[in-house]
Amino acid sequence: MAVRDTASLLVGLLVLFHTWRAWAIVEVNMEDRVEVLRGDTAQITCMFTSDDGIGGMTIMWAYTTHLGERQNIYFQDSTMKLVDQGTPFTDRISVNGTGANGEVVLTINDVRLQDELDFFCSIKTLTDGSGEGRTKLKVFKAPDLPTIDAVQEVYSINEQSLSKIGVCEVKNGFPKPNITWYRDNTPLRSVQNVVNVEPSTTIESSGLYSVKSELSLKVRKEDKDAEFYCEVNYFVPGETRMTETSRINITVYYPSTAVNVWVESPKGLIKEGDTIELHCRGNGNTPSSEPTITHGGVETTLEANVLVLPNVTRLNSGDYRCSSMDLETFEEISGTTKVFVNYLDPAVVTPKDTVVHQGKELEATCNALSSLQTHVAWFKDGKEVSRGHILALEDATFNTTGMYVCVVTVPDIEGMETSGTLHVAVSGPPNIKNPDNTEIEETYGRSVNLSCLVRGFPVPSITWTTSDGKVLQTTSQKRTEEGVESVARIKVTSDITALCNASNEYGSDSVTFNIKATIYTTTQATTTTTTTTTTTSTTISSSTAGTANPPKKIKKESNGVIIAVLIICVLLLAVLGSVLYFLYKKGKICGRSGKQDLTKEKSNKDNIVVEMKSDNTEEAILLGVNGEKQPPSDQSGEYLDVQK
Ligand SMILES: *[C@@H]1O[C@H](CO)[C@@H](O)[C@H](O)[C@H]1NC(C)=O
Ligand SMILES: *[C@@H]1O[C@H](CO)[C@@H](O)[C@H](O)[C@H]1NC(C)=O
Ligand SMILES: *[C@@H]1O[C@H](CO)[C@@H](O)[C@H](O)[C@H]1NC(C)=O
Ligand SMILES: *[C@@H]1O[C@H](CO)[C@@H](O)[C@H](O)[C@H]1NC(C)=O
C-alpha cells in the first residue's frame, strides 16, 4: 500500500513537472471488499472524479495473481471496449457504463473460489494524469450439514488413558469452518489428560475445506448421562452462521460402591410358611460376578439377583449377607439385611379331655407360643364363650358338656392362627331327656321304635324291660356328645308298657312308654258291626310297672280273635249272598247250614235269593253271634276298638 501510494505520488509529481498543471489528478474510489457466494454474480464498482471529460479517458480493469503479477482483463476508451483474451475471466465479465457519470461496474458471473483476488480499476485522462482503486473479492461456500459418529463402545471409569468418544465432520465449506465439541451445554477445550479435541483439515480438489474433529475424554461416571455434540461455525456473505450435529450418548461402566439386599416380598411381617423373595443389587453397572447370599454359614448363588426361600420357618430368621465381586477391579463388596420369621406354635390345651362333677368348677388353659402378641378366644358350638387363655367353667351342668375350641390368633398378621380342643364331660347320675311321646298308639302287628336319650357320665348303661319283666333287645345305641341314645324296637302284639332304665355309678333314671295296640279294618257299609273283644289295658306309671291283669287279658283276647274270624266269615257270606241275589244265581260255598236256615221252605235258587233279601237275615246272623239283636250299622269303615 505504502509502496503504491508512494508510486502514485511519484507519478503525480512527474505529471506535474511535465504538464505544468500543479493539482490536476484523477480520484478513484472503490469498496475495500466485495463478498459473494460461489456461483453467484459479483459486482465491483469503480467511482472516479476528473476535471476532464470522457473524451481522452481510458478505463482499465486488472487483478493481481497470487504471485503478485498483474494481469489486465479489460480495456476501454472513447473508441472501444475490449475484454482481454485468454484470462480466466474472458467469458465471464462485462463492464457497464461509459464513465460519463463517473462510475463503471465490473460484473463477474459464476464466481469461482479462484476469483478471490484483488481487482484494480485504473483511470487515465489526457490532462489530469491517472488514478487507480482496488477491491478485494471474497468468495464463500456454506458447508454441508455436519455429521457425528460415536465410537460404539462401553467406557469404564477405571480406564487410565483418554478414551475416544467420537468424530465430527463438516465437508465442503469455504472459507474453513470451525468445529466445537460440547458436553451437555458446555464447550469442550483441550485440557491435558482430561480432554483432547483434535481437529484436522482437508482441502478438497474443488478447493473447498473439509474439517474433522475428534474428541477424547477421561470418562467420568457422570458422563453416562451426558449428551455430546458438535457445533459448526462458518461464514457467509455478511454474517457467520452456526449448525449443530445430533447428540450422542455413551455407556459408562462404573463399579458398585455398595450392595443392597432386601426382602422384596412379602411386604410387611413374615410368618412361617411364607415364601420369601430376597433381592440383591449393587449400585454400579460394571459386569460383576453373580451375587451370593450367605446365611448361617450357607452360601447360595443368586439367579438374576433373586433368591427365593419357599415355606420359611423361624430357622430362616437372621442376617442375610449379599456379596458380589467386580470383574474389573476384583473388589468384593457386600450388604446385609435382617430377616425375621414370625411363628405361632400349635395351641396346647390343659387339661385336654376332662370330667367334672355336676356343680363343680373347671379351669382350662390354652397356650400357643408366638413371636407376636396373641389373642385367645374359646368357642363352643360355634359361639364364643370366653376370651383369654384361661377358660373357667363354674357350676357344671350337663349343658356344660361338650367340645370347647380355643382359637389363638395373631392380630398383627392376618391368617396366622392355631386352635386346640377340650372335651368336657360332666359326671353325675343319668338324666333321661323327656321323650316327645310316651303314650303311643300303634296298629296291631306293626313295630314301634322307642327312643331313650340319656345324659350322664360315666355313660349310663341302658336296659329296656316290659312291665311283665321281659328284657327287650336294644336295637341300636349310640354315643352322643351329651350321653347316649338307645332305641328299642317292639312289635305290637298287644298293649305294652315298656321301661327304659338308665343307670351309672351315680344313680339311675327311667321312663315308661305305654303302647296301645289298635286294629284298623275296612268293611262294607251295611255289614259292619263293632264288637268289644278285649278287656282293659291299664295305663301304668313309670313307678308302678306291671299289673295283675296281663295273663287274663291275653286269654280273653284270643277268644275275641276267634269270634272276630267268625263274624268276618258270616259277613263275607252275607256279601256273597247279596251278590248272588243280584245276579240271580245259586251259591253254595260257605255256611251251608246257615243257608238251610235261611231257606227253610225251598232249595230253589230264586227262593234263596228272595229269602236272603228278607229283613231277618242280618238279625239272624247277629243273634247267632252275640245272642242279642243289634241295629245294622251303615258306617263304611270303623275301628273295632279293643276296649277295656
Ligand atoms: C474459527 O476459529 C478461529 C480461531 O479460534 C477464529 O479466528 C475464526 O474466526 C473462527 N471461524 C469461525 C467461522 O467462527
Ligand atoms: C441417551 O440415553 C438416554 C437414556 O439411556 C435415552 O433416553 C436417550 O434417548 C439417549 N439419547 C441419545 C441421543 O441417544
Ligand atoms: C325304626 O328303626 C329302624 C332301624 O332302627 C328303621 O329302619 C325304621 O324305619 C324305624 N321305624 C320308625 C317308625 O321310625
Ligand atoms: C333301674 O336299674 C337300677 C340298676 O339296675 C335299679 O337299681 C333301679 O331300681 C331300676 N329302676 C327301675 C325303675 O326299675
XYZ file of C-alpha atoms and ligand atoms in Angstrom:
700
model
C 0.000 0.000 0.000
C 2.643 2.386 1.103
C 4.710 1.460 -1.936
C 1.752 2.047 -4.222
C 0.908 5.343 -2.605
C 4.491 6.414 -2.988
C 4.394 5.323 -6.624
C 1.213 7.318 -7.206
C 2.857 10.275 -5.616
C 5.871 9.962 -7.886
C 3.669 9.582 -10.939
C 1.731 12.655 -9.840
C 4.945 14.614 -9.436
C 6.141 13.529 -12.866
C 2.843 14.554 -14.401
C 3.120 17.831 -12.521
C 6.509 18.537 -13.943
C 5.562 17.509 -17.462
C 2.224 19.237 -17.814
C 2.738 22.349 -15.718
C -0.585 21.780 -14.088
C 0.076 21.512 -10.432
C -3.037 19.803 -8.688
C -4.772 18.069 -11.585
C -5.153 14.335 -10.640
C -7.878 11.659 -11.037
C -9.533 10.437 -7.825
C -10.727 6.781 -7.836
C -12.992 5.291 -5.093
C -13.735 1.574 -4.606
C -15.106 -0.661 -1.828
C -12.497 -2.433 0.214
C -14.097 -5.831 -0.297
C -16.992 -7.408 -2.054
C -18.362 -10.675 -0.677
C -20.172 -13.196 -2.825
C -21.280 -16.829 -2.685
C -19.595 -19.177 -5.078
C -21.599 -19.384 -8.307
C -23.277 -16.058 -7.755
C -22.566 -12.833 -9.684
C -20.164 -10.264 -8.228
C -20.315 -6.573 -8.990
C -17.327 -4.362 -8.342
C -17.993 -0.661 -8.622
C -15.328 1.883 -9.584
C -16.140 5.577 -8.902
C -13.914 8.445 -10.048
C -13.763 12.191 -10.469
C -11.911 14.073 -13.173
C -11.944 17.626 -14.441
C -11.630 16.354 -17.970
C -14.499 14.979 -19.994
C -14.552 11.373 -21.040
C -13.076 12.236 -24.357
C -9.500 11.243 -23.781
C -10.165 8.884 -20.881
C -9.118 5.216 -20.737
C -10.525 2.669 -18.202
C -8.642 -0.497 -17.416
C -9.531 -3.494 -15.136
C -6.881 -5.819 -13.859
C -6.205 -8.262 -10.979
C -3.075 -9.434 -9.250
C -2.269 -13.126 -9.213
C -1.283 -14.849 -6.007
C 2.263 -14.408 -7.062
C 1.780 -10.645 -7.259
C 1.814 -10.414 -11.067
C -0.626 -8.030 -12.542
C -2.954 -9.248 -15.240
C -5.174 -6.974 -17.326
C -8.598 -8.238 -18.127
C -10.386 -5.249 -19.663
C -9.645 -2.053 -21.585
C -11.964 0.776 -22.630
C -11.530 4.223 -24.195
C -13.792 6.573 -26.132
C -13.480 4.423 -29.201
C -13.634 0.848 -27.972
C -14.357 -1.719 -25.232
C -12.040 -4.693 -25.133
C -12.021 -7.837 -22.966
C -8.569 -9.353 -22.803
C -8.460 -12.786 -24.318
C -7.016 -15.822 -22.571
C -7.661 -14.838 -18.947
C -9.856 -16.832 -16.507
C -12.388 -14.008 -16.769
C -12.531 -13.645 -20.541
C -16.014 -15.186 -20.844
C -17.425 -14.161 -17.502
C -17.033 -10.403 -17.249
C -18.739 -7.351 -18.563
C -18.430 -3.654 -17.725
C -21.352 -1.295 -17.960
C -21.278 2.467 -18.071
C -19.252 4.768 -20.240
C -17.740 6.595 -17.309
C -19.623 9.753 -18.204
C -21.282 9.783 -14.789
C -18.026 8.953 -13.007
C -18.834 5.282 -12.385
C -18.230 1.943 -14.034
C -19.207 -1.510 -12.716
C -17.317 -4.723 -13.368
C -19.682 -7.730 -13.325
C -18.219 -11.208 -12.824
C -20.595 -14.102 -13.496
C -20.495 -17.536 -11.914
C -17.906 -16.614 -9.329
C -15.343 -19.312 -8.567
C -13.198 -19.869 -5.494
C -10.136 -18.843 -7.518
C -11.763 -15.483 -8.080
C -10.835 -14.459 -4.573
C -8.372 -11.856 -5.811
C -7.616 -8.134 -5.669
C -9.235 -6.280 -8.540
C -7.920 -2.918 -9.820
C -9.665 -0.163 -11.689
C -7.259 2.333 -13.478
C -8.450 5.619 -14.946
C -6.197 7.669 -17.215
C -7.007 11.088 -18.732
C -5.170 13.266 -21.190
C -4.606 16.173 -18.879
C -5.231 15.060 -15.283
C -2.980 12.051 -15.375
C -4.260 8.752 -13.879
C -5.767 7.184 -10.777
C -6.347 3.670 -9.526
C -8.591 1.855 -6.991
C -8.639 -1.654 -5.573
C -11.297 -4.074 -4.236
C -10.774 -7.476 -2.613
C -13.260 -10.106 -3.809
C -14.178 -12.614 -1.076
C -15.851 -15.869 -2.109
C -17.901 -18.058 0.252
C -19.420 -21.540 0.224
C -21.648 -22.791 3.089
C -20.549 -26.265 4.144
C -22.699 -29.420 4.012
C -24.564 -30.443 7.182
C -22.126 -31.705 9.797
C -22.104 -35.353 10.933
C -21.225 -37.004 14.214
C -20.028 -40.557 14.693
C -19.970 -42.142 18.127
C -17.360 -44.707 18.874
C -19.730 -47.526 19.763
C -18.016 -48.646 22.879
C -18.610 -49.159 26.556
C -16.404 -46.984 28.695
C -15.033 -47.760 32.065
C -14.245 -45.102 34.577
C -11.303 -47.235 35.574
C -9.629 -46.547 32.220
C -6.377 -44.658 32.833
C -5.925 -43.013 29.442
C -8.246 -40.835 27.403
C -10.986 -42.662 25.529
C -12.074 -41.670 22.075
C -15.697 -40.620 22.178
C -16.491 -39.660 18.606
C -15.700 -37.736 15.473
C -17.493 -34.764 13.973
C -17.042 -33.818 10.372
C -18.178 -30.955 8.216
C -17.459 -31.002 4.489
C -17.096 -28.611 1.609
C -17.074 -25.219 3.215
C -15.238 -22.051 2.227
C -13.581 -20.466 3.968
C -12.661 -23.075 6.551
C -15.485 -23.795 9.029
C -14.814 -24.318 12.753
C -15.955 -27.304 14.876
C -16.551 -27.013 18.613
C -17.403 -30.009 20.845
C -19.976 -29.704 23.619
C -20.714 -31.860 26.626
C -24.300 -31.004 27.511
C -24.176 -27.240 27.101
C -20.555 -26.631 27.888
C -17.968 -26.260 25.122
C -15.010 -28.593 25.495
C -11.469 -27.390 25.102
C -8.351 -29.468 25.309
C -7.056 -29.901 28.843
C -4.034 -32.042 29.484
C -5.022 -35.602 30.455
C -8.693 -34.697 30.694
C -9.987 -33.599 27.333
C -8.409 -33.690 23.926
C -10.039 -32.117 20.898
C -8.096 -32.818 17.748
C -9.124 -31.023 14.573
C -7.859 -31.823 11.084
C -8.470 -30.038 7.819
C -8.569 -31.340 4.280
C -8.623 -29.220 1.174
C -10.741 -30.953 -1.380
C -9.758 -30.958 -5.036
C -12.502 -28.412 -5.514
C -10.600 -26.069 -3.223
C -13.267 -26.401 -0.515
C -12.369 -27.238 3.072
C -13.463 -30.318 4.971
C -12.864 -30.303 8.701
C -12.877 -33.171 11.177
C -12.660 -33.046 14.934
C -12.046 -35.963 17.198
C -12.955 -35.903 20.903
C -11.197 -37.963 23.558
C -12.007 -37.854 27.261
C -11.105 -39.260 30.581
C -14.577 -40.740 31.152
C -16.289 -39.932 34.417
C -19.349 -41.620 35.934
C -21.473 -38.543 35.218
C -20.756 -38.985 31.534
C -23.263 -41.849 31.450
C -25.989 -39.222 31.450
C -24.208 -36.626 29.336
C -25.003 -35.721 25.766
C -22.193 -34.904 23.381
C -22.492 -32.946 20.176
C -20.610 -30.591 17.850
C -21.314 -27.054 16.810
C -20.081 -25.832 13.438
C -19.440 -22.133 12.719
C -18.942 -20.814 9.201
C -19.037 -17.542 7.268
C -21.432 -16.488 4.608
C -21.526 -13.017 2.969
C -22.197 -10.508 5.700
C -22.515 -12.915 8.638
C -21.387 -16.046 10.475
C -23.696 -18.975 10.802
C -23.930 -21.969 13.120
C -25.290 -25.516 12.879
C -25.272 -28.404 15.354
C -24.959 -32.132 14.994
C -27.324 -34.582 16.647
C -26.485 -35.716 20.174
C -24.825 -38.956 21.225
C -24.847 -40.936 24.474
C -22.116 -43.039 25.839
C -22.366 -46.102 28.003
C -20.219 -45.851 31.079
C -19.351 -48.739 33.334
C -18.829 -47.844 36.943
C -18.202 -50.300 39.696
C -20.527 -50.674 42.652
C -19.608 -48.891 45.826
C -22.381 -50.589 47.821
C -24.610 -53.646 47.611
C -28.209 -53.566 48.708
C -30.084 -56.650 49.820
C -33.757 -56.530 50.758
C -36.897 -58.605 51.129
C -38.957 -57.885 48.054
C -41.916 -59.982 49.171
C -43.855 -60.426 51.295
C -44.183 -56.807 52.255
C -44.563 -56.396 55.996
C -44.298 -59.082 58.626
C -43.164 -62.536 57.591
C -44.674 -65.673 59.045
C -43.755 -69.306 58.898
C -44.925 -70.923 55.692
C -44.435 -67.781 53.632
C -42.283 -67.711 50.535
C -39.622 -65.027 50.792
C -38.077 -63.302 47.815
C -34.734 -61.669 48.563
C -33.288 -59.227 46.049
C -29.697 -58.110 45.882
C -28.271 -55.321 43.763
C -25.129 -53.236 43.658
C -25.216 -49.531 42.797
C -22.743 -49.919 39.960
C -23.150 -51.249 36.462
C -19.888 -52.932 35.763
C -20.027 -56.602 34.986
C -19.771 -58.376 38.276
C -19.959 -61.934 39.428
C -23.469 -63.236 40.187
C -24.022 -62.145 43.762
C -24.126 -64.710 46.533
C -26.177 -64.649 49.690
C -24.762 -66.058 52.888
C -26.948 -67.044 55.790
C -25.984 -69.225 58.701
C -22.755 -70.202 57.005
C -24.502 -71.388 53.852
C -23.740 -69.578 50.635
C -26.216 -69.515 47.767
C -25.552 -68.053 44.349
C -28.392 -65.911 43.109
C -30.037 -66.192 39.773
C -30.908 -62.844 38.256
C -30.198 -61.203 41.622
C -33.123 -63.019 43.280
C -33.194 -65.659 45.996
C -36.490 -67.420 46.671
C -36.968 -69.180 50.001
C -40.160 -71.213 49.976
C -42.038 -72.230 53.100
C -39.793 -70.492 55.607
C -39.580 -71.355 59.275
C -38.176 -69.479 62.237
C -34.865 -71.076 61.387
C -34.726 -68.799 58.357
C -34.551 -65.764 60.634
C -31.271 -63.909 60.843
C -28.786 -61.927 58.801
C -28.560 -62.300 55.045
C -25.353 -61.026 53.537
C -25.154 -60.434 49.810
C -21.740 -60.119 48.186
C -20.589 -59.571 44.667
C -17.220 -59.094 43.066
C -16.401 -56.509 40.428
C -14.902 -58.362 37.495
C -12.666 -55.421 36.552
C -11.229 -54.479 39.882
C -11.810 -57.825 41.641
C -13.008 -55.945 44.643
C -15.701 -57.605 46.720
C -18.447 -55.585 48.317
C -21.419 -56.697 50.324
C -24.571 -55.610 52.087
C -26.636 -57.181 54.849
C -30.288 -57.343 55.785
C -32.098 -58.882 58.719
C -34.985 -61.258 58.233
C -37.352 -62.261 60.988
C -39.828 -65.066 60.519
C -42.703 -64.870 62.971
C -44.130 -68.067 64.333
C -47.133 -69.414 66.161
C -46.839 -72.850 67.697
C -49.783 -75.241 67.905
C -52.105 -74.462 70.780
C -51.675 -76.578 73.893
C -54.814 -77.057 75.952
C -54.571 -78.358 79.517
C -56.280 -80.389 80.637
C -57.068 -81.925 77.302
C -60.137 -84.040 77.979
C -61.616 -83.807 81.394
C -64.503 -84.884 83.597
C -66.059 -82.503 86.050
C -68.697 -83.462 88.522
C -72.044 -81.753 88.442
C -71.969 -78.489 90.347
C -68.211 -78.351 90.494
C -65.978 -75.989 88.591
C -63.311 -76.457 85.983
C -60.419 -74.351 84.744
C -58.581 -74.988 81.496
C -55.789 -73.096 79.800
C -54.866 -72.687 76.194
C -51.369 -71.559 75.247
C -49.601 -71.104 71.939
C -46.061 -69.845 71.792
C -45.653 -66.988 69.343
C -43.162 -64.317 68.433
C -46.012 -61.834 68.454
C -48.861 -60.832 70.715
C -51.696 -63.350 70.503
C -55.421 -63.232 71.083
C -57.241 -66.242 72.536
C -60.946 -66.978 72.345
C -62.938 -70.072 73.323
C -65.836 -71.356 71.256
C -68.485 -73.932 71.953
C -70.873 -74.984 69.227
C -69.587 -72.120 67.087
C -70.367 -69.482 69.695
C -67.724 -67.554 71.557
C -67.980 -68.411 75.250
C -64.850 -66.866 76.693
C -61.816 -64.745 75.945
C -58.308 -65.020 77.228
C -56.168 -68.071 77.620
C -57.987 -69.322 80.756
C -61.392 -70.920 80.448
C -63.238 -71.069 83.773
C -66.430 -73.114 83.977
C -68.425 -72.827 87.168
C -71.259 -74.928 88.500
C -71.064 -77.572 85.809
C -74.297 -78.996 84.462
C -74.954 -81.417 81.662
C -75.174 -78.321 79.449
C -71.537 -77.735 80.244
C -70.715 -80.987 78.487
C -69.186 -80.694 75.045
C -66.242 -79.670 72.957
C -64.552 -76.347 73.555
C -62.335 -74.932 70.820
C -59.706 -72.417 71.742
C -58.673 -70.268 68.785
C -55.379 -68.393 69.027
C -54.857 -65.605 66.506
C -52.107 -63.075 65.903
C -53.749 -59.697 65.329
C -50.691 -58.325 63.526
C -50.703 -60.978 60.820
C -53.881 -61.893 59.092
C -54.414 -65.604 58.663
C -51.978 -66.629 61.352
C -53.930 -68.811 63.744
C -53.982 -72.111 65.574
C -56.527 -73.899 67.667
C -56.922 -76.632 70.259
C -59.839 -78.543 71.645
C -61.038 -79.503 75.074
C -63.670 -82.153 75.663
C -65.587 -81.693 78.895
C -67.719 -84.447 80.339
C -69.891 -83.738 83.368
C -70.257 -86.687 85.704
C -73.490 -87.280 87.502
C -76.485 -89.590 87.634
C -78.270 -90.290 84.383
C -80.916 -87.916 83.264
C -83.332 -89.062 80.606
C -84.488 -86.330 78.311
C -88.257 -86.361 78.295
C -89.366 -88.180 75.153
C -91.818 -86.392 72.875
C -94.420 -89.028 73.401
C -94.743 -91.769 75.934
C -98.354 -92.578 75.064
C -98.152 -94.373 71.735
C -100.890 -95.907 69.635
C -99.818 -98.334 67.006
C -101.639 -100.696 64.732
C -101.674 -104.231 65.829
C -98.875 -106.181 64.209
C -96.722 -103.188 63.385
C -93.487 -102.231 65.130
C -92.632 -99.127 67.095
C -89.260 -97.620 67.852
C -88.852 -96.466 71.394
C -86.068 -93.998 71.902
C -84.383 -93.011 75.112
C -81.961 -90.066 75.142
C -79.892 -90.123 78.289
C -77.405 -87.625 79.583
C -74.974 -88.601 82.250
C -71.398 -89.584 82.820
C -69.931 -92.156 83.058
C -72.004 -93.264 80.114
C -75.089 -94.870 81.648
C -75.986 -98.407 80.802
C -79.500 -98.678 79.466
C -81.896 -101.569 79.784
C -85.313 -101.966 78.243
C -87.886 -104.097 80.015
C -91.581 -104.648 79.675
C -93.894 -104.348 82.597
C -94.020 -108.114 82.908
C -90.310 -108.258 83.439
C -89.282 -109.304 79.955
C -85.987 -107.785 78.796
C -86.223 -106.126 75.411
C -83.450 -106.269 72.885
C -81.838 -102.877 72.287
C -81.946 -102.187 68.576
C -79.338 -99.501 68.478
C -77.332 -97.484 70.891
C -75.161 -94.586 70.040
C -72.956 -92.249 71.989
C -73.687 -88.575 71.689
C -71.747 -85.600 72.995
C -74.039 -85.455 75.994
C -74.563 -89.119 76.724
C -76.193 -91.932 74.911
C -79.250 -92.607 72.787
C -80.800 -96.028 72.927
C -83.535 -97.350 70.653
C -85.617 -100.452 71.171
C -87.926 -101.879 68.550
C -91.089 -103.557 69.686
C -93.600 -105.468 67.646
C -97.056 -104.524 68.827
C -98.900 -107.707 69.569
C -100.865 -106.273 72.456
C -100.889 -103.260 74.688
C -97.401 -102.925 76.064
C -95.757 -100.986 78.809
C -92.017 -100.615 78.249
C -89.442 -99.205 80.611
C -86.167 -97.555 79.720
C -83.853 -97.647 82.710
C -80.512 -95.814 82.589
C -78.027 -96.202 85.391
C -74.439 -95.488 86.241
C -72.398 -95.322 89.381
C -74.121 -92.117 90.489
C -77.699 -93.320 90.198
C -80.420 -94.191 87.767
C -83.343 -92.711 85.880
C -86.133 -94.352 83.967
C -89.042 -93.582 81.714
C -92.107 -95.593 80.786
C -93.742 -95.886 77.365
C -97.339 -97.016 77.046
C -98.219 -98.556 73.745
C -101.818 -99.097 72.826
C -102.453 -101.663 70.107
C -105.206 -100.686 67.681
C -106.948 -102.622 64.915
C -107.792 -100.931 61.714
C -110.249 -102.530 59.242
C -112.163 -101.541 56.160
C -115.690 -103.004 55.730
C -118.832 -102.599 53.630
C -121.324 -100.069 54.796
C -124.220 -102.367 55.605
C -122.379 -105.212 57.167
C -120.127 -103.648 59.749
C -120.540 -104.309 63.373
C -118.448 -103.454 66.293
C -117.515 -105.937 68.862
C -115.666 -105.499 72.041
C -113.112 -108.226 72.020
C -110.798 -107.401 74.798
C -110.832 -106.286 78.301
C -108.947 -103.417 79.747
C -105.478 -102.086 79.182
C -104.134 -100.165 82.070
C -102.086 -97.061 81.943
C -99.138 -97.693 84.102
C -96.972 -95.049 85.589
C -93.238 -95.407 85.460
C -93.059 -96.324 89.102
C -95.850 -98.881 89.056
C -94.895 -101.005 86.175
C -96.693 -104.299 85.973
C -100.294 -105.208 86.997
C -102.152 -108.339 87.992
C -104.208 -108.400 84.779
C -101.992 -109.187 81.844
C -102.242 -113.011 81.639
C -106.074 -112.894 81.835
C -106.200 -110.140 79.320
C -104.195 -112.094 76.822
C -106.533 -115.114 77.171
C -109.642 -113.023 76.537
C -108.008 -111.506 73.592
C -107.508 -114.928 71.967
C -111.242 -115.727 72.397
C -112.026 -112.393 70.818
C -109.910 -113.262 67.824
C -111.873 -116.462 67.151
C -115.161 -114.614 67.395
C -113.903 -111.935 65.086
C -112.956 -114.524 62.484
C -116.433 -115.980 62.709
C -118.039 -112.600 62.224
C -115.878 -111.883 59.218
C -116.836 -115.200 57.749
C -120.541 -114.523 58.237
C -120.197 -111.078 56.783
C -118.434 -112.471 53.741
C -121.302 -114.906 53.368
C -123.817 -112.088 53.515
C -121.929 -110.154 50.891
C -121.758 -113.182 48.682
C -125.461 -113.740 49.155
C -126.208 -110.216 48.131
C -124.107 -110.633 45.045
C -125.810 -113.857 44.134
C -129.173 -112.323 44.617
C -128.388 -109.579 42.237
C -127.057 -111.961 39.679
C -129.936 -114.478 40.037
C -127.552 -117.270 40.554
C -127.195 -120.050 43.011
C -124.458 -120.018 45.694
C -123.130 -122.955 47.566
C -119.836 -122.111 49.110
C -119.570 -121.159 52.728
C -122.011 -121.824 55.590
C -124.404 -124.409 54.035
C -126.180 -124.957 57.293
C -126.827 -121.228 57.601
C -128.267 -121.308 54.122
C -130.627 -124.022 55.116
C -131.838 -121.900 57.958
C -132.409 -119.103 55.588
C -134.202 -121.271 53.070
C -136.449 -123.500 55.101
C -139.154 -123.973 52.511
C -137.284 -124.309 49.214
C -133.853 -125.188 47.987
C -134.629 -123.291 44.856
C -132.027 -120.699 43.931
C -134.541 -117.985 43.361
C -136.090 -118.587 46.691
C -132.829 -118.421 48.422
C -132.220 -115.109 46.919
C -135.646 -113.918 47.977
C -135.199 -115.135 51.481
C -131.817 -113.554 51.787
C -133.351 -110.328 50.923
C -135.664 -110.524 53.912
C -135.047 -108.221 56.821
C -134.483 -111.059 59.139
C -131.317 -112.204 57.539
C -128.958 -109.930 59.315
C -130.836 -110.118 62.530
C -130.490 -113.840 62.497
C -126.811 -113.651 61.921
C -126.300 -111.139 64.620
C -128.371 -113.039 67.056
C -126.336 -116.056 66.275
C -123.206 -114.265 67.132
C -123.973 -112.166 70.108
C -127.147 -113.536 71.460
C -128.732 -110.133 71.223
C -130.081 -108.098 68.452
C -128.134 -105.084 67.259
C -129.184 -102.487 64.765
C -127.326 -102.716 61.482
C -124.597 -100.189 61.115
C -124.054 -98.277 57.947
C -120.672 -96.940 58.710
C -118.311 -97.772 55.902
C -115.098 -98.026 57.890
C -114.871 -98.412 61.589
C -112.392 -99.406 64.231
C -113.314 -102.452 66.068
C -111.938 -100.944 69.143
C -110.296 -103.256 71.538
C -111.802 -101.817 74.650
C -111.171 -102.498 78.252
C -12.630 -20.339 13.813
O -11.717 -20.261 14.871
C -10.694 -19.283 14.663
C -9.766 -19.407 15.828
O -10.452 -19.607 17.013
C -11.309 -17.907 14.527
O -10.334 -16.983 14.265
C -12.296 -17.910 13.388
O -12.965 -16.675 13.305
C -13.327 -18.995 13.591
N -14.158 -19.092 12.447
C -15.479 -19.084 12.560
C -16.214 -19.297 11.328
O -16.026 -18.929 13.637
C -29.412 -41.219 25.747
O -29.732 -42.164 26.749
C -30.989 -41.960 27.296
C -31.153 -42.962 28.415
O -30.386 -44.076 28.217
C -32.031 -42.110 26.235
O -33.305 -41.915 26.797
C -31.789 -41.128 25.150
O -32.718 -41.339 24.134
C -30.400 -41.260 24.618
N -30.170 -40.204 23.671
C -29.475 -40.393 22.568
C -29.283 -39.206 21.714
O -29.008 -41.481 22.258
C -87.241 -97.932 63.473
O -85.833 -98.136 63.368
C -85.422 -98.891 62.252
C -83.981 -99.132 62.370
O -83.514 -98.906 63.593
C -85.790 -98.152 60.998
O -85.436 -98.890 59.857
C -87.251 -97.879 60.999
O -87.574 -97.085 59.883
C -87.687 -97.145 62.247
N -89.152 -97.048 62.286
C -89.781 -95.931 62.581
C -91.268 -95.986 62.541
O -89.179 -94.923 62.903
C -83.056 -99.307 87.152
O -81.866 -100.044 87.285
C -81.171 -99.837 88.508
C -79.900 -100.643 88.478
O -80.062 -101.833 87.829
C -82.079 -100.261 89.671
O -81.403 -100.011 90.884
C -83.337 -99.444 89.589
O -84.223 -99.871 90.586
C -84.001 -99.607 88.243
N -85.094 -98.692 88.201
C -86.303 -99.102 87.841
C -87.391 -98.084 87.852
O -86.538 -100.275 87.548
